[in-house]
Structures are given as C-alpha cells and as structure tokens.
Amino acid sequence: MNVDSSSEYLLEARNIVKVFGELRANDDVTLSLKPGEIHALLGENGAGKSTLVKIIYGSLQATSGQLFWKGQPVTVANPAAARELGIGMVFQHFSLFDALTVTENIALALPADVDIGALAGRIEKVSNDYGLPLRPDALVADLSVGERQRIEIVRCLLQEPRLLIMDEPTAVLTPQEADQLFVTLERLASEGCGVLYISHRLEEVKRICHDATILRHGKLVARVDPQQETAASLANLMVGAEVAAVKADRGGVPGSPLLELVDLSLPTNDPFGVALKNINLTIRAGEIVAVAGVAGNGQSEFFDAVSGEQPSANNETVKMSGEACGRENITRRRRRHAAFVPEERIGHGAVPDFPLSENVVLTHHAVGEGVVRKGLINRAAARDVNSAVTELFDVRKGTPDPEARSLSGGNLQKFVVGREMTREPKILVVNQPTWGVDAGAAALIRQALIDLARSGSAVLVISQDLDEIFEISDRIAVISRGEMSEAYPAEELSLEQIGLLMAGAHEKAPEKAAAS
Amino acid sequence: MGALEAVILTIITASTPLLLAAIGELVTERSGVLNLGVEGMMIMGAVCGFATAYTSGSAMLGVAAGLLAGVVMSMLFAFLTQTLMTSQVATGLSLTLLGLGLSGLIGEAFTGLPGVKLTVLDIPFLSDIPFIGPILFGHDILVYASLAIPLGVAYVLFRTRLGLIITAVGGNHHSAHALGYNVIRVRYGCIAFGGACSGLAGAYLSLAYTPQWIENMSSGRGWIALALVVFSTWLPKRLMIGAYLFGTVWIMGLYVQALGVAIPAQLLSSLPYLVTIVALIIISGNKTLTKVNTPACIGQPFAPER
C-alpha cells in the first residue's frame, strides 16, 4: 500500500470489514479518493457498495478497519458527524418526506442552529447557481423524481461538502436530466470537491469518472482507470465471468393483435397518484412492446389497468384476443391466457412468508395445471410447478420449497417471472422485469421474454432501464404524466428522442393549443 | 346562574378530558406510533390522582400523580413496542385492559369516599363579571391546560424544529434515520407526552368532573379521544373543534332527555357518535388534506440496521 502518498487523499477507507450475522458484506475493502476526483464504486447488487458508503457516511459502523479523512484517522459515529467533516450523501431511495416542503426537508439535514426563515432564499440561490432550480415552498409529494433528486443534491451543496456520495443517481433520470447532473458534478469536481459515484451504468462511468473501485461479493476485485476500460471489460470485472449477450433476432411479421388498449382512461383516487389519459396501444402476436418513462409517471397505474387490478369503467377499453374485457378483474383476465408480473416482487408479486409452492397457487389457482381442484389445493401439483419453474429459471435456493422471503432479490425475480412463463401465456405484461437484479439473472429473464414473444405471444414490458428496452423490444412507447406516446419501432428511435418523449414532448399541451 | 351559562359550563367540563387525552395521542401518532391504550392510561390517571389527593388532601398533588401514572403506563407501552418491537395494536389493547383491571384493584379501598375537588382559579374582578366571568375565567387549572396544550402543540409542530423532526419521524422513519435522527428516542418522548396528557385527562375526571372514584369511570372516553385524533386529521386546532363539537352534542342530548322530550334515551346517547361518524365522512372528502397530514409510518415498528 502507498503509505507515503496517503496525505494527498481526501478520504481513505482501509481494510473495511462489515459482518451481518453470517454474511461478510464488506471483506477487507480499501478505497481512496483525492480532492476533485470523481471516483466510481462499481459492483453488482449485493456486492457491498451500499454497505461501504453507509460506513463512510456513518449510518453503519464497520466491524473492523479504519477511515482516514485528509490523512487523519477518524471515527464517523453517525451521519451528523459525517456532515460535520464535510461528507454529503444523495441516497438511492431518497431520504425525503412527502408531506413536508422543500425547505423543511432541507432544514432537517442542516445543523440545528440554521435560521429556517432565511433558508428559502439560500435554497433558491444555490439551486439556481448550480442549474438545479427548486421552488422552496413546494410540497415534495407534488414533485417529479428528478426534482426530488435536486432537493437531495441542493441539501448537500448547502453544507459546502468536500465529498459528495451519490448512490445510483441517474437510475431515475431522463437522459437529458442525467446530462445536466454530469455538468453539476464536473463543476463540483473542478471546485475541488471529491465525488464517490455508485452506478450500474458503465457508459456514464466511462464518461465522467476518473478512477474506479470494483467490488464483488463484498471483496475488492480491482482498482482501474475507467477511461482505459470498455463497458464490457468493466462488466466482466463486476460479474467475475463473461456476461451472456442476449440474442434478439428481430422477429418476423407480427401476427394478429392479442392485447389492445383503446382510449383507456383511468382517474386516480390517490391524491399523489397519476390519472391515465386516453391510452391507445396494440400488441400483436410475436412482438415485444416496451413502455419507457421516468418513475412515477403512471407506470403502476398503467400496469393495474392492464392487469385488471384496477378494472376500467368501460368494457371496450381493454381487449384481449379481440374480446372486450375492460371491466374484468385480474383472475378473469388470467383465464384469457394473460399473465402479469408486478413491479414489487416482495409483497405484491409474492407473499414473503409463504413457501414458493403456495405462491404458485396464488396466481395459478384459476388457470389450470390442476393446482386447485374442486376448490381444494393440490399441493403436489403446486410443488411440481414450483420445481419446473425453479429448474427452468435457475432459481437458487437452499431447500426445495423455501419461503419467498429467504430468496435473494434476483432469485425471487426469476421465480415470479418464471411462475408466469410456465403457463405459456398468450399475453404477458411485466413491470420492471429486471429491477435490482444482477447482470446474469437479468440476461436470463430478458432472453426468456424474447423467446416467449418469438413463440407467438404478445409481451408488454414496462421498464425504466433504457438499455434493457433497446435490447429486447420491437417497438417502444413512452409514458409521461399518464399520457402514452405512439409506439415507435425501436430501430427508428434515438436515445435523445426518447429523452424528449420522457420529458413530455408528446403530451397534449392545452395551454399551447389555446394560444395558437 | 342562567340556564345557558349552566349548559356552556357543562359542555366545557365534558369536553376537557376528551381534549386532554386526544392532544396527547395526536402527538404520539404524529411520531408514527398508534397507542390504543389511551383508555387504560386515563383510568390509571384517574385512580392514582384520586388516591393521592385523598391521602394528601391536596388536589394539585393528585394532578401530579395522575400525570405520572399516565407517563408510567405509556413507558411500559414504549418499552414493549419500541425496544422489544411488539405489535402496537396488541400492546395498546392490553394496556387498556391492564389499566382497567389495575385501577379497579387500586381503587377498591377508595370507592365511595368523598373526594378533593380541584379548586377554581379565582381571577380577581374578571371572574366576577356576570355570565362571561364564570364561562371564561371560572375554571380549574386543567381546563386552561386543555386549551393551552393544543395551542402549544400546534406551535411546536408547525413553527419549530422539534415539530419538524416529530413529523419527519412519523412520515418516513427510514429517511429520518438516514439523516441521523434517533427515531426510537423521538418516539419514546412522544409516547411519554401522550401518557402525561392521558393521565391529566384521568385526573380531571376524578378530581373535577365527578370528584370521587368510581370503577370504569373513564367509560370509553379514551376511545372517543382516539377517534377525535383521526377526526382532526392530526391537526391540533381541528382537534379542539372536534372535542367541543362532541362535548356539545353529548350535553345537548342529556338536556333534551332531562326536558322529557319523547326521544328514546338510547338514540340520544348514541347521538355524539353518529355526529362524529358524519363529520368523519365529510372530512374524508378532502383526500389531499388527509393524506398530507396522516403520519405515513403510523403503527409500523422501526428497527434500525446495525
């Protein structure tokens, strides 16, 4: 180790070990970062990235190992101590309070002696300075995800941080918003602030980061210069093996329409929800249509409307295989050979305390395979379905029929997708098929979606991951604020066009229409 | 004393214990904790308040003992739900059952004994003004406290950093923890405040409302206080209106009965509950207001990762 050069580092974390029960989440990890450097922290889900940054930010205490700040050994007992040193953090799952205003949210992260009255003015000044405009009196619940992230960033900037930690900041942004963020980060770096940047998106790491530390299964595997690597070589370091490329030969001519949405509108009961407005979309046999969009633009409402979790008032708005079924519930739609995979795998897609075979019964009870006969559950049949699913989709588990909660995120996702796939549905609707899943499992799921479509089914994928969308879909529609764009052939869309659609370019703007 | 004056005075007496118990529970719930043990904390406040006042001869000592009894009960709840992570609903219900049983045991020796009544704070000149004097200035200290506490709570919740922290902890305990706030400690404090207020409400019953000890004398007021918190959408000023609305309808029912109007007594005694339900339905029409003020984490246990 380079002890002599240690004094030039802003932050060093040496030989960090963190043990949770049996799991060594961090196993002898060392990371160092200079002022003005944008340093990437890479790794798959569960590699220990979040644990390491939580230790640096004081939310967790290391089992062993030492932190150095500007060359001096330090103990960061809690986040307040980290902020005192000059460490700010933007969380992946924002640490914001929906029911409070922007100013109140920021005040909560500042020292107690800050004058809340004068804060609104400071927020406006700093946010405009860095090109992150914010209205101080807006309620967080009313803001878009991009705006919420701005609050987190401005909250850090107000503390004049020397080190800014960002946990997957671009996962929730449109490409244009991400570009804006990079400008801000580069400006901060040029002012001497260090940035610790966690991301899954290797292209952007190559674009803005000066240095990279890569973790795998809690261990440090490499320290590399991202400029000298390719996205593929970085991915291989993260996964520790070659990532199988998904084979997406473009399908032939699509067949007859299997899923049609006609002027589908759905008002929302939830004051923080999104109403769907006149959505038209047709998916034919043999094709995959993807719905892109920034989180919180009506994706979950759209999924509910298509799946029948929220039936429509008008029966003609949803047609499956040509028959109207808008008023039908999810079980009746399943009987029409449709299958649905919701976004949250735990709690919505699977009951955590149920064994996998019982989770099979929950979506198969009314649709064959004999898991339910004359109202009685046939456990043997349910276990057979479970074995088939787990074998086909390589679900790794300790016992033959474990509780859903005991599976890791990626394995459970393979199970909830596989459970619907084994029904060989004619229509499959998936919300966020690979969210928070490691690269290997994601490739397997994507390949299964493509194979299902090529065998003559209609597949509708709702996703925020643009790389995934371009990898698997034949046509792409974009949803923003409950309105859906036309579905364009994937090869005709550029990243930039999608970004504009995500920002609402296709929305019917009544004020503009009135003006012209 | 005119009839109207008497009616208004009884309305104030009927509303005071509800308001005291409810404002404490409002703060507890704002921090994300649902304590269904209000009835139990209240009755313990009543019996301990009475016993202390009777033994010492000092009503003010009784008030202090009532407050303390409420706090002790609430700390039992806090230890179980916050430290041992038991279910808040089950623990709250047991707290009520415990309070009702334990108060009967403690109170057995005091049943039927003459109580010590909390004295009216006599304000020179002001109390002597006809009509307005007795209504505005002729009360004991707990009536004034029942009005001052909600105003103080409103100030703290909406004007101070402490209030912001309480709302933050109740709104999203994971975020509050991530920012470095001690969620459990804030909740302990809010639960203790709720217990203190419930204890005061109980002391008011046995030292002012009917200055004697009668078993089960809280007679469901703790549950009404819980309903009032929801009714108020967790806003202290609405809570004051709600408590007085409930007290008014209740007293009006009694007077109508006394006047011999031919309405079944059961209907009259259910009237306050009916009015509360109707008011709840009307309020729930404004979903945004309800959603913004409802503590999102209410009833959920919080365990920080270590």
CSV table of N, CA, C and O in Angstrom, one decimal, chain A residues 270-328:
chain,number,residue,atom,x,y,z
A,270,ASP,N,-56.0,8.3,-5.6
A,270,ASP,CA,-54.9,8.7,-4.7
A,270,ASP,C,-54.5,10.1,-5.1
A,270,ASP,O,-54.1,10.4,-6.2
A,271,PRO,N,-54.5,11.0,-4.1
A,271,PRO,CA,-54.1,12.4,-4.4
A,271,PRO,C,-52.7,12.5,-5.0
A,271,PRO,O,-52.3,13.4,-5.7
A,272,PHE,N,-51.8,11.5,-4.6
A,272,PHE,CA,-50.4,11.6,-5.1
A,272,PHE,C,-50.3,10.6,-6.4
A,272,PHE,O,-49.2,10.4,-6.8
A,273,GLY,N,-51.4,10.1,-6.8
A,273,GLY,CA,-51.3,9.1,-8.0
A,273,GLY,C,-51.4,9.9,-9.3
A,273,GLY,O,-51.5,11.1,-9.4
A,274,VAL,N,-51.3,9.1,-10.4
A,274,VAL,CA,-51.3,9.7,-11.7
A,274,VAL,C,-52.6,9.1,-12.5
A,274,VAL,O,-52.8,7.9,-12.5
A,275,ALA,N,-53.4,10.0,-13.1
A,275,ALA,CA,-54.5,9.6,-13.8
A,275,ALA,C,-54.0,9.2,-15.2
A,275,ALA,O,-53.2,9.8,-15.8
A,276,LEU,N,-54.6,8.1,-15.8
A,276,LEU,CA,-54.3,7.7,-17.2
A,276,LEU,C,-55.2,8.4,-18.1
A,276,LEU,O,-56.4,8.5,-17.9
A,277,LYS,N,-54.6,8.9,-19.2
A,277,LYS,CA,-55.4,9.7,-20.2
A,277,LYS,C,-55.3,9.1,-21.6
A,277,LYS,O,-54.3,9.1,-22.2
A,278,ASN,N,-56.4,8.6,-22.0
A,278,ASN,CA,-56.6,8.1,-23.4
A,278,ASN,C,-55.5,7.4,-24.0
A,278,ASN,O,-54.9,7.8,-25.0
A,279,ILE,N,-55.2,6.2,-23.4
A,279,ILE,CA,-54.0,5.5,-23.8
A,279,ILE,C,-54.5,4.5,-24.9
A,279,ILE,O,-55.5,3.8,-24.8
A,280,ASN,N,-53.8,4.5,-26.1
A,280,ASN,CA,-54.0,3.6,-27.2
A,280,ASN,C,-52.8,2.8,-27.5
A,280,ASN,O,-51.7,3.4,-27.6
A,281,LEU,N,-52.9,1.5,-27.5
A,281,LEU,CA,-51.7,0.7,-27.7
A,281,LEU,C,-52.2,-0.7,-28.2
A,281,LEU,O,-53.1,-1.2,-27.6
A,282,THR,N,-51.5,-1.2,-29.2
A,282,THR,CA,-51.9,-2.5,-29.7
A,282,THR,C,-50.6,-3.4,-29.7
A,282,THR,O,-49.6,-3.0,-30.2
A,283,ILE,N,-50.7,-4.6,-29.2
A,283,ILE,CA,-49.6,-5.5,-29.2
A,283,ILE,C,-50.0,-6.8,-29.9
A,283,ILE,O,-51.0,-7.4,-29.6
A,284,ARG,N,-49.2,-7.1,-30.9
A,284,ARG,CA,-49.5,-8.3,-31.7
A,284,ARG,C,-48.8,-9.5,-31.3
A,284,ARG,O,-47.8,-9.4,-30.6
A,285,ALA,N,-49.3,-10.6,-31.8
A,285,ALA,CA,-48.6,-11.9,-31.5
A,285,ALA,C,-47.2,-11.8,-32.0
A,285,ALA,O,-46.9,-11.4,-33.1
A,286,GLY,N,-46.2,-12.3,-31.2
A,286,GLY,CA,-44.8,-12.4,-31.7
A,286,GLY,C,-44.0,-11.1,-31.4
A,286,GLY,O,-42.8,-11.1,-31.8
A,287,GLU,N,-44.6,-10.1,-30.8
A,287,GLU,CA,-43.7,-8.9,-30.6
A,287,GLU,C,-43.6,-8.5,-29.1
A,287,GLU,O,-44.5,-8.8,-28.3
A,288,ILE,N,-42.5,-7.8,-28.8
A,288,ILE,CA,-42.4,-7.2,-27.5
A,288,ILE,C,-42.5,-5.7,-27.7
A,288,ILE,O,-41.8,-5.1,-28.4
A,289,VAL,N,-43.4,-5.1,-26.9
A,289,VAL,CA,-43.6,-3.7,-26.9
A,289,VAL,C,-43.1,-3.2,-25.5
A,289,VAL,O,-43.6,-3.8,-24.5
A,290,ALA,N,-42.3,-2.2,-25.5
A,290,ALA,CA,-41.8,-1.7,-24.2
A,290,ALA,C,-42.4,-0.3,-23.9
A,290,ALA,O,-42.6,0.5,-24.8
A,291,VAL,N,-42.7,-0.1,-22.6
A,291,VAL,CA,-43.2,1.3,-22.2
A,291,VAL,C,-42.1,1.9,-21.4
A,291,VAL,O,-41.8,1.4,-20.3
A,292,ALA,N,-41.5,2.9,-21.9
A,292,ALA,CA,-40.4,3.6,-21.2
A,292,ALA,C,-41.0,4.8,-20.4
A,292,ALA,O,-42.1,5.2,-20.7
A,293,GLY,N,-40.2,5.4,-19.5
A,293,GLY,CA,-40.7,6.5,-18.8
A,293,GLY,C,-40.0,6.7,-17.5
A,293,GLY,O,-39.4,5.7,-17.0
A,294,VAL,N,-40.0,7.9,-17.0
A,294,VAL,CA,-39.4,8.1,-15.7
A,294,VAL,C,-40.3,7.6,-14.6
A,294,VAL,O,-41.5,7.8,-14.8
A,295,ALA,N,-39.8,7.1,-13.5
A,295,ALA,CA,-40.6,6.5,-12.5
A,295,ALA,C,-41.7,7.5,-12.0
A,295,ALA,O,-41.4,8.7,-12.0
A,296,GLY,N,-42.9,7.0,-11.7
A,296,GLY,CA,-43.9,7.9,-11.1
A,296,GLY,C,-44.7,8.7,-12.2
A,296,GLY,O,-45.3,9.6,-11.9
A,297,ASN,N,-44.6,8.2,-13.4
A,297,ASN,CA,-45.4,8.9,-14.5
A,297,ASN,C,-46.7,8.1,-14.9
A,297,ASN,O,-47.2,8.3,-16.0
A,298,GLY,N,-47.1,7.2,-14.0
A,298,GLY,CA,-48.3,6.4,-14.3
A,298,GLY,C,-48.0,5.0,-14.6
A,298,GLY,O,-49.0,4.3,-15.0
A,299,GLN,N,-46.8,4.5,-14.5
A,299,GLN,CA,-46.5,3.1,-14.8
A,299,GLN,C,-47.3,2.2,-14.0
A,299,GLN,O,-47.8,1.2,-14.5
A,300,SER,N,-47.3,2.4,-12.7
A,300,SER,CA,-48.0,1.4,-11.8
A,300,SER,C,-49.5,1.5,-12.1
A,300,SER,O,-50.2,0.4,-12.1
A,301,GLU,N,-50.0,2.7,-12.3
A,301,GLU,CA,-51.5,2.8,-12.6
A,301,GLU,C,-51.8,2.1,-14.0
A,301,GLU,O,-52.8,1.4,-14.1
A,302,PHE,N,-50.8,2.2,-14.9
A,302,PHE,CA,-51.0,1.6,-16.2
A,302,PHE,C,-51.0,0.1,-16.1
A,302,PHE,O,-51.8,-0.7,-16.6
A,303,PHE,N,-50.0,-0.4,-15.3
A,303,PHE,CA,-50.0,-1.9,-15.0
A,303,PHE,C,-51.3,-2.4,-14.4
A,303,PHE,O,-51.9,-3.4,-14.8
A,304,ASP,N,-51.8,-1.6,-13.4
A,304,ASP,CA,-53.0,-2.0,-12.7
A,304,ASP,C,-54.2,-2.1,-13.7
A,304,ASP,O,-55.1,-2.9,-13.6
A,305,ALA,N,-54.2,-1.1,-14.6
A,305,ALA,CA,-55.3,-1.0,-15.6
A,305,ALA,C,-55.3,-2.2,-16.6
A,305,ALA,O,-56.3,-2.8,-16.9
A,306,VAL,N,-54.1,-2.5,-17.0
A,306,VAL,CA,-53.9,-3.6,-18.0
A,306,VAL,C,-54.2,-5.0,-17.3
A,306,VAL,O,-54.8,-5.9,-17.9
A,307,SER,N,-53.7,-5.1,-16.1
A,307,SER,CA,-53.8,-6.4,-15.4
A,307,SER,C,-55.2,-6.7,-14.9
A,307,SER,O,-55.6,-7.8,-14.6
A,308,GLY,N,-56.0,-5.6,-14.7
A,308,GLY,CA,-57.3,-5.8,-14.1
A,308,GLY,C,-57.3,-5.6,-12.6
A,308,GLY,O,-58.3,-5.8,-12.0
A,309,GLU,N,-56.2,-5.3,-12.0
A,309,GLU,CA,-56.2,-5.0,-10.6
A,309,GLU,C,-57.0,-3.8,-10.4
A,309,GLU,O,-57.7,-3.6,-9.3
A,310,GLN,N,-57.1,-2.9,-11.3
A,310,GLN,CA,-58.0,-1.7,-11.3
A,310,GLN,C,-58.8,-1.8,-12.6
A,310,GLN,O,-58.4,-1.2,-13.6
A,311,PRO,N,-60.0,-2.5,-12.5
A,311,PRO,CA,-60.8,-2.6,-13.7
A,311,PRO,C,-61.3,-1.2,-14.2
A,311,PRO,O,-61.4,-0.3,-13.4
A,312,SER,N,-61.5,-1.2,-15.5
A,312,SER,CA,-62.0,0.1,-16.1
A,312,SER,C,-63.5,0.2,-16.1
A,312,SER,O,-64.2,-0.8,-15.9
A,313,ALA,N,-64.0,1.4,-16.1
A,313,ALA,CA,-65.5,1.5,-16.1
A,313,ALA,C,-66.1,1.1,-17.4
A,313,ALA,O,-67.2,0.7,-17.5
A,314,ASN,N,-65.3,1.2,-18.5
A,314,ASN,CA,-65.8,0.9,-19.9
A,314,ASN,C,-65.2,-0.4,-20.3
A,314,ASN,O,-64.0,-0.5,-20.5
A,315,ASN,N,-66.0,-1.3,-20.6
A,315,ASN,CA,-65.6,-2.7,-21.0
A,315,ASN,C,-64.7,-2.7,-22.3
A,315,ASN,O,-63.9,-3.6,-22.5
A,316,GLU,N,-65.0,-1.7,-23.2
A,316,GLU,CA,-64.3,-1.7,-24.5
A,316,GLU,C,-62.9,-1.2,-24.5
A,316,GLU,O,-62.2,-1.2,-25.5
A,317,THR,N,-62.4,-0.7,-23.3
A,317,THR,CA,-61.1,-0.1,-23.3
A,317,THR,C,-60.0,-1.1,-23.4
A,317,THR,O,-58.9,-0.7,-23.8
A,318,VAL,N,-60.2,-2.3,-22.9
A,318,VAL,CA,-59.2,-3.3,-23.0
A,318,VAL,C,-59.7,-4.5,-23.7
A,318,VAL,O,-60.8,-5.0,-23.4
A,319,LYS,N,-59.0,-5.0,-24.7
A,319,LYS,CA,-59.4,-6.2,-25.5
A,319,LYS,C,-58.3,-7.2,-25.5
A,319,LYS,O,-57.1,-6.8,-25.7
A,320,MET,N,-58.6,-8.4,-25.2
A,320,MET,CA,-57.6,-9.5,-25.2
A,320,MET,C,-58.1,-10.5,-26.3
A,320,MET,O,-59.2,-10.9,-26.2
A,321,SER,N,-57.2,-10.8,-27.2
A,321,SER,CA,-57.6,-11.7,-28.3
A,321,SER,C,-58.9,-11.2,-29.0
A,321,SER,O,-59.7,-12.0,-29.4
A,322,GLY,N,-59.0,-9.9,-29.1
A,322,GLY,CA,-60.2,-9.3,-29.8
A,322,GLY,C,-61.5,-9.2,-29.0
A,322,GLY,O,-62.4,-8.6,-29.4
A,323,GLU,N,-61.5,-9.8,-27.7
A,323,GLU,CA,-62.7,-9.7,-26.9
A,323,GLU,C,-62.5,-8.6,-25.8
A,323,GLU,O,-61.5,-8.6,-25.2
A,324,ALA,N,-63.6,-7.8,-25.7
A,324,ALA,CA,-63.5,-6.7,-24.7
A,324,ALA,C,-63.5,-7.3,-23.3
A,324,ALA,O,-64.3,-8.3,-23.0
A,325,CYS,N,-62.7,-6.8,-22.4
A,325,CYS,CA,-62.6,-7.3,-21.0
A,325,CYS,C,-62.2,-6.2,-20.0
A,325,CYS,O,-61.6,-6.5,-19.0
A,326,GLY,N,-62.5,-4.9,-20.4
A,326,GLY,CA,-62.1,-3.8,-19.5
A,326,GLY,C,-62.6,-3.8,-18.1
A,326,GLY,O,-62.0,-3.3,-17.2
A,327,ARG,N,-63.8,-4.5,-18.0
A,327,ARG,CA,-64.4,-4.5,-16.6
A,327,ARG,C,-64.0,-5.7,-15.8
A,327,ARG,O,-64.4,-5.9,-14.7
A,328,GLU,N,-63.3,-6.6,-16.5
A,328,GLU,CA,-63.0,-7.9,-15.8
A,328,GLU,C,-61.8,-7.7,-14.8
A,328,GLU,O,-61.0,-6.9,-15.0
